[in-house]
Structures are given as structure tokens and as C-alpha cells.
Amino acid sequence: MAANIHPPAQRRKKEPRVGIFWLVDGKPLIDVAPLSEAEPYGDHVTHPRSHAAEWEQYQRNGIVPREMEYEEAPRGRVMYNTKSRRFTLLADKCILDVSPACTAGAKTCCSSRR
């Protein structure tokens, strides 16, 4: 009996994501969630965890400095508007001015590939 193998073109695409991110020491720190796990926020869906909650986890795991508060690092988020079916990028101006980091965060969140 042959295995049920699908050619690459027929493989199911990964689900687009929303996310939150920071720019820490010039490097993007990104956490994403698929749209199916996103939480409603008006006409949008957004990352299911807050910046503060995620930052605390990063501190416990030694990923970010324990003495640094989450709002000290430039941050942003990518949300999905369920009416317009478009992604919305919200970010501190200093992140938007550093386009490679901002682009990395947006592409990681919105892309259907990771």
C-alpha cells in the first residue's frame, strides 16, 4: 500500500501570524502566534499575550536583562484587520526608522512561511 504523499505544490500553506516584537541591543526579538490563536481586539485580532507578560517570560528565561522593563526597549506589534483582511503594523518610531529590523518583524509575523 502506497503512502499518502502530496507533491510540494499541494502541501498546505502555513497559517499567517500576528505578533509582538522589540528591538533589543539592535536585534529584533519576535514572538508570533497563528491567526487561529489570536485574540479579538475591535476589528482586529492580535497576539494572545501582552508585551508585559511575554517580557516577564523572557526575563525568567534569561533572554533579556532582568533589570530592564518591557517598555524601555522599542517595541511594536502586527495585528490583522478581519474586515479589510489586511495586516496592521504598529511600532515605535525609532523602530520604523530602522527599516531592516522593522521589516524582519513584519515579515516574520505576516508571512505564511517561517
Backbone as ProteinMPNN parsed JSONL, in Angstrom:
{"seq_chain_A": "MAANIHPPAQRRKKEPRVGIFWLVDGKPLIDVAPLSEAEPYGDHVTHPRSHAAEWEQYQRNGIVPREMEYEEAPRGRVMYNTKSRRFTLLADKCILDVSPACTAGAKTCCSSRR", "coords_chain_A": {"N_chain_A": [[0.844, -1.174, 0.0], [0.656, 2.173, -0.904], [2.104, 5.127, 0.501], [0.406, 8.094, 1.545], [1.379, 10.65, -0.077], [1.92, 14.01, -0.802], [2.667, 16.131, -3.531], [5.031, 18.931, -3.424], [3.692, 21.343, -4.279], [1.103, 20.895, -3.53], [1.088, 20.846, -0.841], [-0.113, 21.971, 2.282], [-0.333, 25.407, 3.029], [1.387, 27.26, 5.568], [-0.201, 28.876, 8.288], [-0.888, 32.379, 8.334], [0.474, 34.837, 10.654], [0.214, 36.796, 13.69], [1.881, 39.177, 15.792], [4.153, 40.201, 18.456], [6.852, 42.419, 19.125], [10.224, 43.498, 19.872], [13.028, 45.751, 19.815], [16.04, 44.978, 20.791], [19.137, 45.818, 21.923], [19.774, 46.439, 19.282], [18.86, 44.247, 17.884], [16.164, 42.317, 16.553], [13.569, 40.99, 18.59], [11.22, 38.634, 18.567], [7.894, 37.438, 18.914], [5.467, 35.236, 17.821], [2.094, 34.318, 16.832], [-0.255, 32.062, 15.389], [-3.009, 33.081, 13.282], [-5.308, 31.7, 14.044], [-5.024, 31.435, 16.776], [-5.081, 33.97, 17.704], [-6.308, 36.852, 19.522], [-9.42, 38.614, 19.709], [-9.646, 42.126, 19.045], [-11.334, 44.747, 18.836], [-11.925, 45.525, 15.487], [-9.856, 43.969, 14.801], [-7.573, 41.148, 15.1], [-5.213, 40.042, 17.469], [-1.97, 39.373, 18.946], [-2.033, 36.823, 21.408], [-0.883, 37.236, 23.92], [0.285, 39.784, 26.15], [2.697, 42.483, 25.76], [3.958, 42.938, 28.215], [3.552, 40.506, 29.678], [4.859, 38.64, 28.048], [7.461, 39.67, 28.066], [8.162, 39.323, 30.765], [8.38, 36.538, 30.8], [10.556, 36.249, 29.055], [12.49, 37.474, 30.645], [12.606, 35.69, 32.841], [13.661, 33.486, 31.524], [16.156, 34.384, 30.897], [16.618, 35.729, 28.526], [16.341, 38.427, 28.09], [17.604, 41.348, 29.847], [17.135, 41.242, 33.383], [16.825, 43.596, 34.82], [15.756, 45.392, 33.087], [12.873, 47.059, 31.992], [9.895, 46.192, 30.154], [8.883, 48.275, 28.584], [11.051, 49.884, 28.102], [12.629, 49.09, 25.947], [12.426, 49.659, 22.455], [9.344, 48.867, 20.838], [6.758, 46.883, 19.198], [3.871, 45.753, 17.3], [2.125, 43.386, 15.251], [-0.972, 43.29, 13.862], [-4.08, 41.853, 12.7], [-6.555, 42.948, 10.54], [-9.779, 42.025, 10.523], [-11.917, 42.827, 8.954], [-10.966, 44.34, 6.72], [-9.122, 42.574, 5.899], [-6.363, 42.886, 6.082], [-3.005, 43.313, 7.248], [-1.835, 45.142, 10.077], [0.733, 47.2, 11.092], [2.105, 48.273, 14.031], [4.388, 50.318, 15.6], [7.112, 51.634, 17.557], [8.459, 54.795, 16.666], [11.254, 54.914, 16.392], [11.868, 52.304, 15.712], [10.616, 52.028, 13.264], [12.205, 53.74, 11.81], [14.476, 52.258, 11.572], [14.624, 50.381, 9.257], [15.444, 47.625, 8.426], [15.17, 46.008, 10.789], [12.496, 46.433, 11.454], [11.245, 45.516, 9.152], [11.98, 42.824, 9.316], [10.508, 42.008, 11.569], [7.845, 42.438, 10.7], [7.716, 40.764, 8.43], [8.166, 38.263, 9.581], [5.923, 37.956, 11.185], [3.643, 38.261, 9.443], [4.035, 36.602, 7.288], [3.268, 33.581, 5.544], [5.024, 31.65, 5.624], [7.677, 30.368, 7.611]], "CA_chain_A": [[0.0, 0.0, 0.0], [1.469, 3.38, -1.032], [1.865, 6.189, 1.48], [-0.295, 9.26, 1.021], [2.376, 11.71, -0.182], [1.481, 15.088, -1.671], [3.75, 16.923, -4.111], [5.208, 20.209, -2.716], [2.699, 22.353, -4.652], [-0.179, 20.601, -2.896], [1.214, 20.922, 0.621], [-0.89, 23.045, 2.882], [0.452, 26.567, 3.448], [1.309, 27.581, 6.988], [-1.138, 29.952, 8.589], [-0.292, 33.688, 8.668], [0.591, 35.068, 12.094], [0.303, 38.118, 14.293], [2.965, 39.074, 16.756], [4.708, 41.338, 19.197], [8.306, 42.422, 18.975], [11.055, 44.548, 20.448], [14.367, 45.906, 19.284], [16.89, 44.924, 21.984], [20.538, 45.883, 21.515], [19.841, 46.477, 17.831], [18.399, 42.99, 17.291], [14.736, 42.087, 16.783], [13.107, 39.9, 19.452], [9.886, 38.496, 17.994], [7.065, 36.308, 19.297], [4.329, 35.193, 16.903], [1.011, 33.355, 17.058], [-1.089, 31.941, 14.192], [-4.289, 33.799, 13.363], [-6.304, 30.883, 14.745], [-4.817, 31.597, 18.214], [-5.112, 35.397, 18.011], [-7.457, 37.311, 20.296], [-10.11, 39.765, 19.12], [-9.397, 43.48, 19.563], [-12.105, 45.574, 17.91], [-11.992, 44.924, 14.154], [-8.601, 43.257, 14.587], [-7.131, 40.095, 16.009], [-3.862, 40.387, 17.88], [-1.213, 38.375, 19.703], [-2.81, 36.488, 22.609], [-0.223, 37.658, 25.159], [0.703, 41.182, 26.163], [4.134, 42.736, 25.791], [4.427, 42.789, 29.593], [3.587, 39.09, 30.048], [5.908, 37.969, 27.264], [8.739, 40.186, 28.552], [8.445, 38.633, 32.032], [8.854, 35.194, 30.439], [11.918, 36.417, 28.519], [13.367, 37.753, 31.791], [12.784, 34.429, 33.589], [14.497, 32.589, 30.729], [17.468, 34.989, 30.671], [16.727, 36.221, 27.15], [16.509, 39.882, 28.214], [18.069, 41.695, 31.192], [16.11, 41.291, 34.439], [16.641, 44.963, 35.309], [15.161, 46.208, 32.027], [11.422, 46.962, 31.88], [9.487, 45.913, 28.785], [8.638, 49.491, 27.812], [12.314, 50.575, 27.834], [13.089, 48.72, 24.605], [11.436, 49.966, 21.413], [8.511, 47.691, 20.623], [5.671, 47.019, 18.248], [3.033, 44.575, 17.11], [1.444, 43.212, 13.975], [-2.344, 42.824, 14.071], [-4.785, 41.557, 11.452], [-7.886, 43.528, 10.485], [-10.663, 40.981, 9.99], [-12.835, 43.401, 7.962], [-10.238, 44.691, 5.497], [-8.223, 41.445, 5.597], [-5.014, 43.427, 5.943], [-2.216, 43.385, 8.462], [-1.501, 46.471, 10.555], [1.98, 47.253, 11.843], [2.232, 49.365, 14.997], [5.74, 50.243, 16.155], [7.744, 52.877, 17.965], [9.059, 55.488, 15.526], [12.668, 54.566, 16.234], [11.927, 51.014, 15.018], [10.25, 52.279, 11.868], [13.362, 54.383, 11.194], [15.479, 51.213, 11.355], [13.789, 49.528, 8.417], [15.707, 46.172, 8.401], [14.593, 45.348, 11.964], [11.038, 46.516, 11.326], [10.877, 44.605, 8.068], [12.108, 41.452, 9.821], [9.364, 41.735, 12.443], [6.617, 42.347, 9.905], [7.758, 39.577, 7.574], [8.031, 37.076, 10.427], [4.542, 37.854, 11.644], [2.629, 38.187, 8.401], [4.335, 35.587, 6.285], [2.686, 32.256, 5.74], [6.183, 30.753, 5.774], [8.541, 30.783, 8.723]], "C_chain_A": [[0.891, 1.24, 0.0], [1.082, 4.394, 0.04], [1.168, 7.36, 0.799], [0.666, 10.444, 1.032], [1.88, 12.745, -1.185], [2.692, 15.798, -2.247], [3.847, 18.263, -3.397], [4.147, 21.247, -3.039], [1.364, 22.125, -3.957], [-0.102, 20.638, -1.372], [0.458, 22.13, 1.13], [0.035, 24.17, 3.34], [0.316, 26.75, 4.953], [0.438, 28.816, 7.16], [-0.393, 31.263, 8.858], [-0.372, 33.935, 10.166], [0.515, 36.547, 12.442], [1.408, 38.03, 15.336], [3.265, 40.361, 17.486], [6.217, 41.254, 19.065], [8.929, 43.618, 19.658], [12.321, 44.655, 19.612], [15.273, 46.031, 20.509], [18.334, 44.832, 21.527], [20.69, 45.789, 20.001], [19.363, 45.224, 17.123], [16.91, 42.798, 17.559], [14.492, 40.861, 17.673], [11.62, 39.769, 19.151], [9.172, 37.272, 18.564], [5.804, 36.352, 18.437], [3.31, 34.146, 17.34], [0.198, 33.268, 15.771], [-2.422, 32.661, 14.386], [-5.342, 33.016, 14.132], [-6.172, 30.982, 16.265], [-4.882, 33.057, 18.652], [-6.382, 35.755, 18.762], [-8.1, 38.524, 19.642], [-9.751, 41.066, 19.832], [-10.074, 44.44, 18.593], [-12.264, 44.845, 16.58], [-10.753, 44.085, 13.842], [-8.542, 41.978, 15.42], [-5.663, 40.375, 16.262], [-3.232, 39.245, 18.67], [-1.93, 38.085, 21.017], [-2.164, 36.898, 23.927], [0.229, 39.113, 25.033], [2.227, 41.286, 26.101], [4.682, 42.468, 27.199], [4.562, 41.321, 29.992], [4.704, 38.354, 29.315], [7.3, 38.392, 27.75], [9.135, 39.5, 29.861], [8.967, 37.221, 31.771], [10.282, 35.259, 29.903], [12.908, 36.695, 29.651], [13.64, 36.47, 32.583], [13.718, 33.473, 32.857], [15.869, 33.17, 30.399], [17.679, 35.521, 29.264], [16.945, 37.733, 27.119], [16.971, 40.178, 29.633], [16.933, 41.796, 32.202], [15.821, 42.717, 34.895], [15.978, 45.885, 34.279], [13.652, 45.974, 31.955], [11.027, 46.831, 30.41], [9.28, 47.175, 27.949], [9.909, 50.294, 27.541], [12.832, 50.285, 26.432], [12.026, 49.129, 23.59], [10.644, 48.701, 21.076], [7.419, 47.967, 19.591], [4.849, 45.747, 18.188], [2.487, 44.568, 15.695], [0.092, 42.594, 14.293], [-2.959, 42.561, 12.702], [-6.182, 42.132, 11.535], [-8.809, 42.527, 9.797], [-11.658, 41.515, 8.95], [-12.124, 43.689, 6.644], [-9.335, 43.555, 5.01], [-6.808, 41.917, 5.284], [-4.326, 43.415, 7.299], [-1.921, 44.842, 8.784], [-0.248, 46.378, 11.403], [1.962, 48.477, 12.733], [3.615, 49.238, 15.612], [6.206, 51.621, 16.587], [8.453, 53.482, 16.753], [10.51, 55.09, 15.311], [12.843, 53.194, 15.576], [11.62, 51.224, 13.543], [11.394, 52.94, 11.113], [14.475, 53.396, 10.891], [14.799, 50.131, 10.528], [14.166, 48.053, 8.4], [15.094, 45.439, 9.59], [13.074, 45.332, 11.875], [10.549, 45.548, 10.256], [10.952, 43.164, 8.531], [10.921, 41.087, 10.698], [8.082, 41.562, 11.661], [6.605, 41.08, 9.055], [7.572, 38.315, 8.398], [6.59, 36.879, 10.859], [3.566, 37.528, 10.513], [2.829, 37.041, 7.426], [3.628, 34.283, 6.585], [3.79, 31.202, 5.808], [7.029, 31.267, 6.912], [9.918, 30.249, 8.521]], "O_chain_A": [[1.796, 1.343, 0.829], [-0.079, 4.511, 0.431], [1.337, 7.576, -0.4], [0.761, 11.161, 2.028], [1.468, 12.395, -2.29], [3.656, 16.046, -1.524], [2.86, 18.712, -2.814], [3.73, 21.978, -2.141], [0.575, 23.059, -3.81], [-1.116, 20.477, -0.693], [0.405, 23.174, 0.48], [1.064, 23.917, 3.965], [-0.721, 26.442, 5.54], [0.363, 29.677, 6.284], [0.63, 31.257, 9.543], [-1.181, 33.323, 10.864], [0.724, 37.419, 11.599], [1.822, 36.936, 15.719], [2.73, 41.43, 17.193], [6.788, 40.174, 18.915], [8.265, 44.605, 19.976], [12.641, 43.773, 18.815], [15.277, 47.061, 21.184], [18.717, 43.891, 20.832], [21.61, 45.146, 19.497], [19.446, 45.135, 15.898], [16.437, 43.079, 18.66], [15.141, 39.827, 17.514], [10.843, 40.678, 19.441], [9.765, 36.2, 18.685], [5.151, 37.391, 18.34], [3.613, 33.227, 18.101], [-0.023, 34.288, 15.119], [-2.897, 32.826, 15.509], [-6.184, 33.611, 14.805], [-7.116, 30.645, 16.98], [-4.754, 33.353, 19.84], [-7.397, 35.065, 18.663], [-7.403, 39.37, 19.082], [-9.578, 41.102, 21.05], [-9.453, 44.894, 17.632], [-12.685, 43.688, 16.546], [-10.623, 43.552, 12.74], [-9.353, 41.763, 16.32], [-4.954, 40.878, 15.391], [-3.901, 38.27, 19.014], [-2.391, 39.015, 21.679], [-2.836, 36.906, 24.959], [0.516, 39.597, 23.938], [2.945, 40.318, 26.353], [5.735, 41.85, 27.356], [5.571, 40.929, 30.578], [5.409, 37.538, 29.908], [8.209, 37.565, 27.834], [10.297, 39.138, 30.05], [9.89, 36.763, 32.445], [11.119, 34.426, 30.251], [14.038, 36.208, 29.621], [14.783, 36.2, 32.953], [14.478, 32.737, 33.486], [16.661, 32.534, 29.705], [18.819, 35.74, 28.855], [17.637, 38.255, 26.245], [16.763, 39.365, 30.533], [15.886, 42.371, 31.906], [14.703, 43.021, 35.31], [15.676, 47.039, 34.586], [13.201, 44.832, 31.867], [11.742, 47.304, 29.527], [9.48, 47.149, 26.734], [9.857, 51.29, 26.819], [13.418, 51.162, 25.799], [10.835, 48.959, 23.85], [11.2, 47.603, 21.032], [7.189, 49.103, 19.176], [5.094, 44.792, 18.925], [2.4, 45.602, 15.034], [0.004, 41.529, 14.905], [-2.429, 42.991, 11.677], [-6.919, 41.849, 12.479], [-8.631, 42.222, 8.618], [-12.186, 40.743, 8.15], [-12.617, 43.328, 5.576], [-8.852, 43.565, 3.879], [-6.151, 41.426, 4.365], [-4.967, 43.494, 8.347], [-1.776, 45.673, 7.887], [-0.175, 45.569, 12.328], [1.82, 49.599, 12.247], [3.981, 48.167, 16.095], [5.761, 52.641, 16.059], [8.985, 52.755, 15.914], [10.95, 54.945, 14.171], [13.871, 52.947, 14.944], [12.289, 50.661, 12.676], [11.545, 52.73, 9.909], [15.327, 53.664, 10.044], [14.439, 49.078, 11.055], [13.245, 47.237, 8.359], [14.548, 44.349, 9.418], [12.441, 44.323, 12.188], [9.554, 44.849, 10.445], [10.088, 42.359, 8.185], [10.383, 39.985, 10.589], [7.31, 40.64, 11.926], [5.583, 40.398, 8.976], [6.891, 37.389, 7.96], [6.096, 35.752, 10.892], [2.755, 36.61, 10.635], [1.873, 36.572, 6.809], [3.416, 33.93, 7.745], [3.525, 30.019, 6.023], [7.092, 32.473, 7.15], [10.8, 30.486, 9.347]]}, "name": "protein", "num_of_chains": 1, "seq": "MAANIHPPAQRRKKEPRVGIFWLVDGKPLIDVAPLSEAEPYGDHVTHPRSHAAEWEQYQRNGIVPREMEYEEAPRGRVMYNTKSRRFTLLADKCILDVSPACTAGAKTCCSSRR"}
